[in-house]
PDB file of C-alpha atoms in Angstrom:
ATOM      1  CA  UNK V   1      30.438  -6.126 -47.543  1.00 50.00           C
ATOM      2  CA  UNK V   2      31.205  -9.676 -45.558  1.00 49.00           C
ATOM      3  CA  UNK V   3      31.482  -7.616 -42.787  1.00 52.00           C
ATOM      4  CA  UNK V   4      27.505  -5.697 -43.157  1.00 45.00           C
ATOM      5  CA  UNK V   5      26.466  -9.160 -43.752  1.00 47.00           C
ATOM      6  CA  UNK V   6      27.516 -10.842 -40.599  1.00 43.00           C
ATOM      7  CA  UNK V   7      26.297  -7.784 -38.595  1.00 41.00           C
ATOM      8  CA  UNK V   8      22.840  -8.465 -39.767  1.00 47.00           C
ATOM      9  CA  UNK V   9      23.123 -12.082 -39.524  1.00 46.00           C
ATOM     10  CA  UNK V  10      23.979 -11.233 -35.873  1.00 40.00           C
ATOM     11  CA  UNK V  11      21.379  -8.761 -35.477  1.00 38.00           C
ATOM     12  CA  UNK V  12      18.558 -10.813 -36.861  1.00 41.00           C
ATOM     13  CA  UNK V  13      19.970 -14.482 -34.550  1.00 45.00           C
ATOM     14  CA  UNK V  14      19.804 -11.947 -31.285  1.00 37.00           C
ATOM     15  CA  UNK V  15      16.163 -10.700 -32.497  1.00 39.00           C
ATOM     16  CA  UNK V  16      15.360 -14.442 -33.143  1.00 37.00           C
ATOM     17  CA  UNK V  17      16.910 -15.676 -29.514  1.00 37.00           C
ATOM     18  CA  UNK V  18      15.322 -12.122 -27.576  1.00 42.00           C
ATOM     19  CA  UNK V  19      11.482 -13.544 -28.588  1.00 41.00           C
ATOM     20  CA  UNK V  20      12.331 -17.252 -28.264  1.00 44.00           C
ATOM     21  CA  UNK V  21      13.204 -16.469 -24.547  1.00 58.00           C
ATOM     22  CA  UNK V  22       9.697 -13.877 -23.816  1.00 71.00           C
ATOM     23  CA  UNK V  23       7.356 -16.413 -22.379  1.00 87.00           C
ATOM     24  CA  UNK V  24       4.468 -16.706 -24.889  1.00 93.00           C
ATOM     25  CA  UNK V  25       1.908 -16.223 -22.392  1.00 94.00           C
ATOM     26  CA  UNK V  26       3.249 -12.659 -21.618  1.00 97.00           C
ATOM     27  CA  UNK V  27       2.115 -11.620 -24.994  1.00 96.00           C
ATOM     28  CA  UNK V  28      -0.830 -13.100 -24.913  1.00 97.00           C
ATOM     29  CA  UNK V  29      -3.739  -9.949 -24.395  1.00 96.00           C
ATOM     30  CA  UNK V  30      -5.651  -9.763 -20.824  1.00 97.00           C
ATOM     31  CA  UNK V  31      -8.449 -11.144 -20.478  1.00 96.00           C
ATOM     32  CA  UNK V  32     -10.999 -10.749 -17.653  1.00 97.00           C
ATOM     33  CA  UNK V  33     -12.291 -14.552 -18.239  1.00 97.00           C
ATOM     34  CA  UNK V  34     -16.569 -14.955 -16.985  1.00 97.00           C
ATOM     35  CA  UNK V  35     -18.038 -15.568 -13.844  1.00 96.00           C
ATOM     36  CA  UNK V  36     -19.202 -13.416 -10.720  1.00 95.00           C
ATOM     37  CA  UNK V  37     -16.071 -12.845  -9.034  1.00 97.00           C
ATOM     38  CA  UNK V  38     -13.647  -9.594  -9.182  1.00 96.00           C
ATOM     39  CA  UNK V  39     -10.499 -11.179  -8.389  1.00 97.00           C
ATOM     40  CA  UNK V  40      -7.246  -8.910  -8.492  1.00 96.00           C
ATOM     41  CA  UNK V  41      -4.455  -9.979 -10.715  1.00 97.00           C
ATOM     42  CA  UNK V  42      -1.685  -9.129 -13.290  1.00 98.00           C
ATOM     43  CA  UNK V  43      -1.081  -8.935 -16.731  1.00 98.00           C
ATOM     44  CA  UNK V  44       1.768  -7.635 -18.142  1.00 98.00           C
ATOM     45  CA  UNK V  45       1.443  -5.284 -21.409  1.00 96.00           C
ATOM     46  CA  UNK V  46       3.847  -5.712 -23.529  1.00 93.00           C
ATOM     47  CA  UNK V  47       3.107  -2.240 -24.752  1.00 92.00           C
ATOM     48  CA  UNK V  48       4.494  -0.605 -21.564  1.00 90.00           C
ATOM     49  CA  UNK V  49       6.615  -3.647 -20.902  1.00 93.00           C
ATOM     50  CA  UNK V  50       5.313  -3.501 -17.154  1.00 94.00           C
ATOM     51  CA  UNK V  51       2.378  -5.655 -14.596  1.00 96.00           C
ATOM     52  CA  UNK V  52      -0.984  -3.842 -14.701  1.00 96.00           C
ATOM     53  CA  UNK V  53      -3.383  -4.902 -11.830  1.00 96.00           C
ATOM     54  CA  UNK V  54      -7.384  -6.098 -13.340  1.00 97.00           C
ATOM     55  CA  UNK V  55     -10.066  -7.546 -12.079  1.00 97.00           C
ATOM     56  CA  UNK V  56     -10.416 -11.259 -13.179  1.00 98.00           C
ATOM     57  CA  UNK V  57     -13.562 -13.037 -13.058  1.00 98.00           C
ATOM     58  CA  UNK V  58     -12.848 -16.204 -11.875  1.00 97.00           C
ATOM     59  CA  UNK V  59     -13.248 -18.514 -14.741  1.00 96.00           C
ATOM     60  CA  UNK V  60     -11.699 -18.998 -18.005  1.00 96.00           C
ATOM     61  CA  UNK V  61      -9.334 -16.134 -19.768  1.00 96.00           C
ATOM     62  CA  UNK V  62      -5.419 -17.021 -20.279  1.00 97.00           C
ATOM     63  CA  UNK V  63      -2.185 -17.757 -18.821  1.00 97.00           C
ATOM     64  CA  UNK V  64      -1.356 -13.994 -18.689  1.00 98.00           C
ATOM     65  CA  UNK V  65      -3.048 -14.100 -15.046  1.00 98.00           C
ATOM     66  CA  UNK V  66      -0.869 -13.753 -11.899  1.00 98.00           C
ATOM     67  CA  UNK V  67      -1.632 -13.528  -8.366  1.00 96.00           C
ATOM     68  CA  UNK V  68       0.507 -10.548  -7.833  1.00 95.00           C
ATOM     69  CA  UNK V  69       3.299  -8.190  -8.993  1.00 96.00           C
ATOM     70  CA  UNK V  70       6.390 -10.080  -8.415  1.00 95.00           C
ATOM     71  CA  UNK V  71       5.314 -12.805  -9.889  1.00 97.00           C
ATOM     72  CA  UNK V  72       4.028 -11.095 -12.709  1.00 98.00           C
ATOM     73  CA  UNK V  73       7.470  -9.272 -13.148  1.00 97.00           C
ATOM     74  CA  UNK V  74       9.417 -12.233 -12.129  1.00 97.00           C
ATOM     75  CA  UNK V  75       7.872 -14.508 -14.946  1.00 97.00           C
ATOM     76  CA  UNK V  76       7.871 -11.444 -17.909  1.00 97.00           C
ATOM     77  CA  UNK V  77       9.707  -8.476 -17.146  1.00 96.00           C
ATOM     78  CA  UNK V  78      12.852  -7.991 -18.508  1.00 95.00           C
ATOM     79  CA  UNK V  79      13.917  -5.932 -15.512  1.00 96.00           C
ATOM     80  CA  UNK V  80      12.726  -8.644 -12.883  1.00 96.00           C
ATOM     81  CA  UNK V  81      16.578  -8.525 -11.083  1.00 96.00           C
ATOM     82  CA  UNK V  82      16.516  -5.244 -10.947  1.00 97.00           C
ATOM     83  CA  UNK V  83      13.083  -5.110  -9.460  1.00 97.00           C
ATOM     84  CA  UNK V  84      13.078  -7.966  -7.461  1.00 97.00           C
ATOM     85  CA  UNK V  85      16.499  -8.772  -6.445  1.00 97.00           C
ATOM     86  CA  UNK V  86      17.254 -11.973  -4.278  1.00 94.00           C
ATOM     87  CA  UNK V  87      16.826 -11.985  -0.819  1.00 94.00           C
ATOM     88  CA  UNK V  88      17.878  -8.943   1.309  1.00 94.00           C
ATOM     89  CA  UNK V  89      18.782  -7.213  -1.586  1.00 96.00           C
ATOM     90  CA  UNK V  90      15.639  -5.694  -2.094  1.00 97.00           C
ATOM     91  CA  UNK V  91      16.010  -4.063   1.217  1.00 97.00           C
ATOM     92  CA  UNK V  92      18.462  -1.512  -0.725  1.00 96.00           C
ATOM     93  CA  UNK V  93      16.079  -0.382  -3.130  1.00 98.00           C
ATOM     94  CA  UNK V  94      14.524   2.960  -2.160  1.00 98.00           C
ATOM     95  CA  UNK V  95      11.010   3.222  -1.508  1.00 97.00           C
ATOM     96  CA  UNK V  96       9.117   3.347  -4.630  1.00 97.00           C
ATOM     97  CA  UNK V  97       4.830   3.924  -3.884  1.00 97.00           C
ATOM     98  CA  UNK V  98       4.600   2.558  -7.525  1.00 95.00           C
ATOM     99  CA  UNK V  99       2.002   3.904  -9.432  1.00 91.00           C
ATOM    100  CA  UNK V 100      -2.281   3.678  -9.720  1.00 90.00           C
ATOM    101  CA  UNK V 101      -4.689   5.427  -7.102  1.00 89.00           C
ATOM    102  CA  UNK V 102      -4.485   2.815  -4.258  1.00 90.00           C
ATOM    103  CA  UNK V 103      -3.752   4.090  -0.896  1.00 92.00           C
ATOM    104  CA  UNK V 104      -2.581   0.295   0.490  1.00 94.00           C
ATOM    105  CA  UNK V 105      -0.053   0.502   3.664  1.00 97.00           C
ATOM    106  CA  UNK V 106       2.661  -1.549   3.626  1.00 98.00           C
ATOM    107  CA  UNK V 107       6.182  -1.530   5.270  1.00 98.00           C
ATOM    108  CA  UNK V 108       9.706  -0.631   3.246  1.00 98.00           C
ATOM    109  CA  UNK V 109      13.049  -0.859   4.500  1.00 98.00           C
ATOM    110  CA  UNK V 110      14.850   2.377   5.542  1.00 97.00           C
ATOM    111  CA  UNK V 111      18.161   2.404   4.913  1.00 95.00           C
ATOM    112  CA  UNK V 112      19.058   5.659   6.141  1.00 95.00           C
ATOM    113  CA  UNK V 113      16.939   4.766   9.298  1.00 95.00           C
ATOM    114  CA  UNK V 114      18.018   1.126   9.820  1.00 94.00           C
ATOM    115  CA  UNK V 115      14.371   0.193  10.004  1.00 96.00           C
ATOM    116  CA  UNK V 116      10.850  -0.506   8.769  1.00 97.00           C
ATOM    117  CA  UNK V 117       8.496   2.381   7.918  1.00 98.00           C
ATOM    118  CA  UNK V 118       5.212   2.724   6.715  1.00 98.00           C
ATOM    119  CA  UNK V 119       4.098   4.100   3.122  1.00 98.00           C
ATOM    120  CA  UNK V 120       1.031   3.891   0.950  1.00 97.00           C
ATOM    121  CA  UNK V 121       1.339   1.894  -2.052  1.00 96.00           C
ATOM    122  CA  UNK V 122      -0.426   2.764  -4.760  1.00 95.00           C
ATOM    123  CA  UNK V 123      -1.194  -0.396  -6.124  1.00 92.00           C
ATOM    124  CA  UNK V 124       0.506  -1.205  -9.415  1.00 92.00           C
ATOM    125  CA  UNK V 125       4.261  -1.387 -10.127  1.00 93.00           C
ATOM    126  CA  UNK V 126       7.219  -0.184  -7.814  1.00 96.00           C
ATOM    127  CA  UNK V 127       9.867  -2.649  -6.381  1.00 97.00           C
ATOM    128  CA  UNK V 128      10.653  -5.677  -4.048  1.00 97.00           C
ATOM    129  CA  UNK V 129      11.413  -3.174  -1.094  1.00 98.00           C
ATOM    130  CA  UNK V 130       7.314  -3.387  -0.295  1.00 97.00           C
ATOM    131  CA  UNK V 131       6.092  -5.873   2.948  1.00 98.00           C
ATOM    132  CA  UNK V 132       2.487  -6.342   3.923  1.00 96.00           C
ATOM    133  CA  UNK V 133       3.658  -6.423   7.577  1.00 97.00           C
ATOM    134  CA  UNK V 134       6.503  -4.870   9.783  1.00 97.00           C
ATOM    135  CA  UNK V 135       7.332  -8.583  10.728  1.00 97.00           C
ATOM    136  CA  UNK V 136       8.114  -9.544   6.998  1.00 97.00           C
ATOM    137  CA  UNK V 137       9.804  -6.297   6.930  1.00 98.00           C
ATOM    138  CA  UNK V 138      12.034  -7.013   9.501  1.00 96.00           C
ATOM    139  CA  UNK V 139      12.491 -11.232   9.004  1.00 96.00           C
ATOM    140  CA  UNK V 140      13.874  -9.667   5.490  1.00 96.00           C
ATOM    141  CA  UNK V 141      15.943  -6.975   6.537  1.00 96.00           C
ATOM    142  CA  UNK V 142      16.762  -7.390  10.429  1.00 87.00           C
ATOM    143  CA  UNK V 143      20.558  -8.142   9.143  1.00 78.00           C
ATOM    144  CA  UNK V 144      21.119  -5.056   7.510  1.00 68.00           C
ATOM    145  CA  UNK V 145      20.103  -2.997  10.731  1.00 63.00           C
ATOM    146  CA  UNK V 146      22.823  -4.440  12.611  1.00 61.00           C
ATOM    147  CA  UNK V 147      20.586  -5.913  15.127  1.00 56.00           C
ATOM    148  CA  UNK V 148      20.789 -10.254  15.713  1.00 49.00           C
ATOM    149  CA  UNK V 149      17.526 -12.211  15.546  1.00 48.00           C
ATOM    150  CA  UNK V 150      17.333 -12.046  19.175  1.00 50.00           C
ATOM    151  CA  UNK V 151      17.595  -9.092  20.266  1.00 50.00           C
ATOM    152  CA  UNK V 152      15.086  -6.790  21.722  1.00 48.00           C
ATOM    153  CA  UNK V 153      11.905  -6.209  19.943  1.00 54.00           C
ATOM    154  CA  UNK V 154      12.583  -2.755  17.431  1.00 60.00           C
ATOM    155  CA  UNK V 155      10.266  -0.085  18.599  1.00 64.00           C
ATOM    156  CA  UNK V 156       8.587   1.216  15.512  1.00 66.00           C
ATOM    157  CA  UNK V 157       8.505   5.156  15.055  1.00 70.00           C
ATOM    158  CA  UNK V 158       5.370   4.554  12.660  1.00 75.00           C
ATOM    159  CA  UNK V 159       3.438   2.910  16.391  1.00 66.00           C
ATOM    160  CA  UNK V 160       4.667   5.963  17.787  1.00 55.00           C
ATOM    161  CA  UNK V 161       3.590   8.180  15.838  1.00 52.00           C
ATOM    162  CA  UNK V 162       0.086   6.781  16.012  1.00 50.00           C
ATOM    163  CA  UNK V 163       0.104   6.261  19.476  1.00 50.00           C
ATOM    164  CA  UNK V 164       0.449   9.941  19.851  1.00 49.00           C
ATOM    165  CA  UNK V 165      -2.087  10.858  17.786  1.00 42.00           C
ATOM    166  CA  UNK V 166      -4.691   8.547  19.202  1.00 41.00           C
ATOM    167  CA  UNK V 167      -4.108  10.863  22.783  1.00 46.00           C
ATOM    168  CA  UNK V 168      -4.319  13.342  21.035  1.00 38.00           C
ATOM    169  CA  UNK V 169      -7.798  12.685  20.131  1.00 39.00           C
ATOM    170  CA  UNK V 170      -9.068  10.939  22.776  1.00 40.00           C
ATOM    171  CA  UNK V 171      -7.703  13.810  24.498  1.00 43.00           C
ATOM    172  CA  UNK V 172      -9.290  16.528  22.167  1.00 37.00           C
ATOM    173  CA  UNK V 173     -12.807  14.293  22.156  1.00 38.00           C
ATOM    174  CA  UNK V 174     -13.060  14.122  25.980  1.00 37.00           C
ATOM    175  CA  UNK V 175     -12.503  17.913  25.897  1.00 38.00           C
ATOM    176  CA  UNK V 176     -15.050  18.453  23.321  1.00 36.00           C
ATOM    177  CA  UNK V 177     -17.428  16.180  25.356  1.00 40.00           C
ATOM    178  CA  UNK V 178     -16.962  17.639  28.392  1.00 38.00           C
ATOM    179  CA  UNK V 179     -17.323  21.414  26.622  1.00 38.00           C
ATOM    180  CA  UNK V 180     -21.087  19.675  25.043  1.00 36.00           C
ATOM    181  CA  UNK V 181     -22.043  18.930  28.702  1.00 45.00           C
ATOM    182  CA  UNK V 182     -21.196  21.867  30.360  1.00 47.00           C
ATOM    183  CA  UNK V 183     -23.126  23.648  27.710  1.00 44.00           C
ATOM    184  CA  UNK V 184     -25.914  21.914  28.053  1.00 41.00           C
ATOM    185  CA  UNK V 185     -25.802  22.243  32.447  1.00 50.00           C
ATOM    186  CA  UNK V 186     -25.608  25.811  31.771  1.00 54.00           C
ATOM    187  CA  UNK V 187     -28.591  26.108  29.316  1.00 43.00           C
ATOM    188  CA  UNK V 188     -30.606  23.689  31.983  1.00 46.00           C
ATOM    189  CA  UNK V 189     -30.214  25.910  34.773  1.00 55.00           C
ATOM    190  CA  UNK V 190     -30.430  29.014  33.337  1.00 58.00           C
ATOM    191  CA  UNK V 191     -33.441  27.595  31.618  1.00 55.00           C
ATOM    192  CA  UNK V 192     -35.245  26.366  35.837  1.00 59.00           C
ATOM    193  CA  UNK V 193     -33.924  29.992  36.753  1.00 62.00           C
ATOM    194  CA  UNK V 194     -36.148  31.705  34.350  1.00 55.00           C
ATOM    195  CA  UNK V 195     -39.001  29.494  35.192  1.00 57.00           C
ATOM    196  CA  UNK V 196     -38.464  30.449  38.570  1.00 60.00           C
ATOM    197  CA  UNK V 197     -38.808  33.506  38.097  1.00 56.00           C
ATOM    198  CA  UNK V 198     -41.718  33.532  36.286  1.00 56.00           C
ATOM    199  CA  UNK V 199     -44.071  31.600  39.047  1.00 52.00           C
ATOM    200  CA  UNK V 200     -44.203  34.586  41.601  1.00 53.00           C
ATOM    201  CA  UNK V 201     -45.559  36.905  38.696  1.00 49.00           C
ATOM    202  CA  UNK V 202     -48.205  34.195  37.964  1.00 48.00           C
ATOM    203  CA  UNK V 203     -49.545  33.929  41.490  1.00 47.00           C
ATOM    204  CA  UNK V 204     -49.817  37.625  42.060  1.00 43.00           C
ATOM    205  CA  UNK V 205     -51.870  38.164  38.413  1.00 48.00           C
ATOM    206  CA  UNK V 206     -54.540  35.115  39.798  1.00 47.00           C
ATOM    207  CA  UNK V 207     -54.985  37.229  43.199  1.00 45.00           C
TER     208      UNK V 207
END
């Protein structure tokens, strides 16, 4: 019996201590505020216990308003370590393109690879292993790749690949303009032929 009891006291003190230590403004419901603006922010739902992107206004609304997803996670998820980990440690995580219909490229860390690649975020959720440049990418996670700070610049496969594609179709657009030109030459001088043509008949009908 003594022993039922202190189980629920325990259960209902850890209850008491788990919603003492959620940061009232994460419960507090989003709110797009008034104005003219469409700023993007965060909320976090506490019904899916993740950071949902909305457009805020610019004026009034709440305290459940942050500039981005880490810091939306970082101040109300309960799986902000695991998410956003300190430091390089979020250079472990594997690539996660999160979730929404965004098509945003940004950089993640390739462990496999030992470097930065691109990917298209899709705008809500995912993890810490997310840079808006290669640089940050790299300033991050340049220790895990095994190269020192001054080395030789890393040649990015991602620049490479583009690189190759933008031949290709300069390549393939010269072609097709050159193909458009030599179309039109040909219809322009068949076109004088048949004229030619045509001017010997006319002088011997007006004799």
């Amino acid at each position: 019996m003594l022993d039922k009891l202190y189980f629920g006291c325990f259960l209902l003190m850890w209850m008491f201590v788990s919603t003492m230590s959620v940061d009232p403004k994460c419960e507090e419901l989003m709110t797009e505020g008034e104005g003219e603006q469409h700023l993007l922010r965060y909320y976090f739902s506490s019904g899916d216990k993740s950071c949902i992107p909305f457009f805020y206004k610019g004026e009034g609304g709440n305290f459940n308003n942050f500039e981005s997803d880490r810091d939306c996670v970082m101040a109300c998820s309960p799986d902000s370590t695991v998410l956003y980990p300190e430091g390089d440690l979020v250079c472990s995580l594997p690539v996660d393109v999160g979730e929404c219909f965004a098509m945003h490229l940004q950089y993640y860390y390739s462990v496999e690879e030992k470097t930065c690649r691109l990917f298209h975020y899709g705008g809500c959720k995912g993890n810490g292993n997310r840079f808006e440049t290669r640089d940050e990418c790299l300033k991050m996670c340049q220790a895990k790749s095994g190269r020192a700070l001054g080395a030789a610049p890393d040649i990015s496969p991602d620049a490479t690949t583009v690189d190759r594609g933008l031949i290709v179709g300069v390549l393939g657009g010269v072609i097709f303009a050159v193909a458009v030109i030599a179309s039109i030459a040909m219809f322009v001088v068949q076109r004088k032929g048949k004229e030619r043509k045509r001017v010997p008949t006319a002088e011997v009908e007006m004799s």
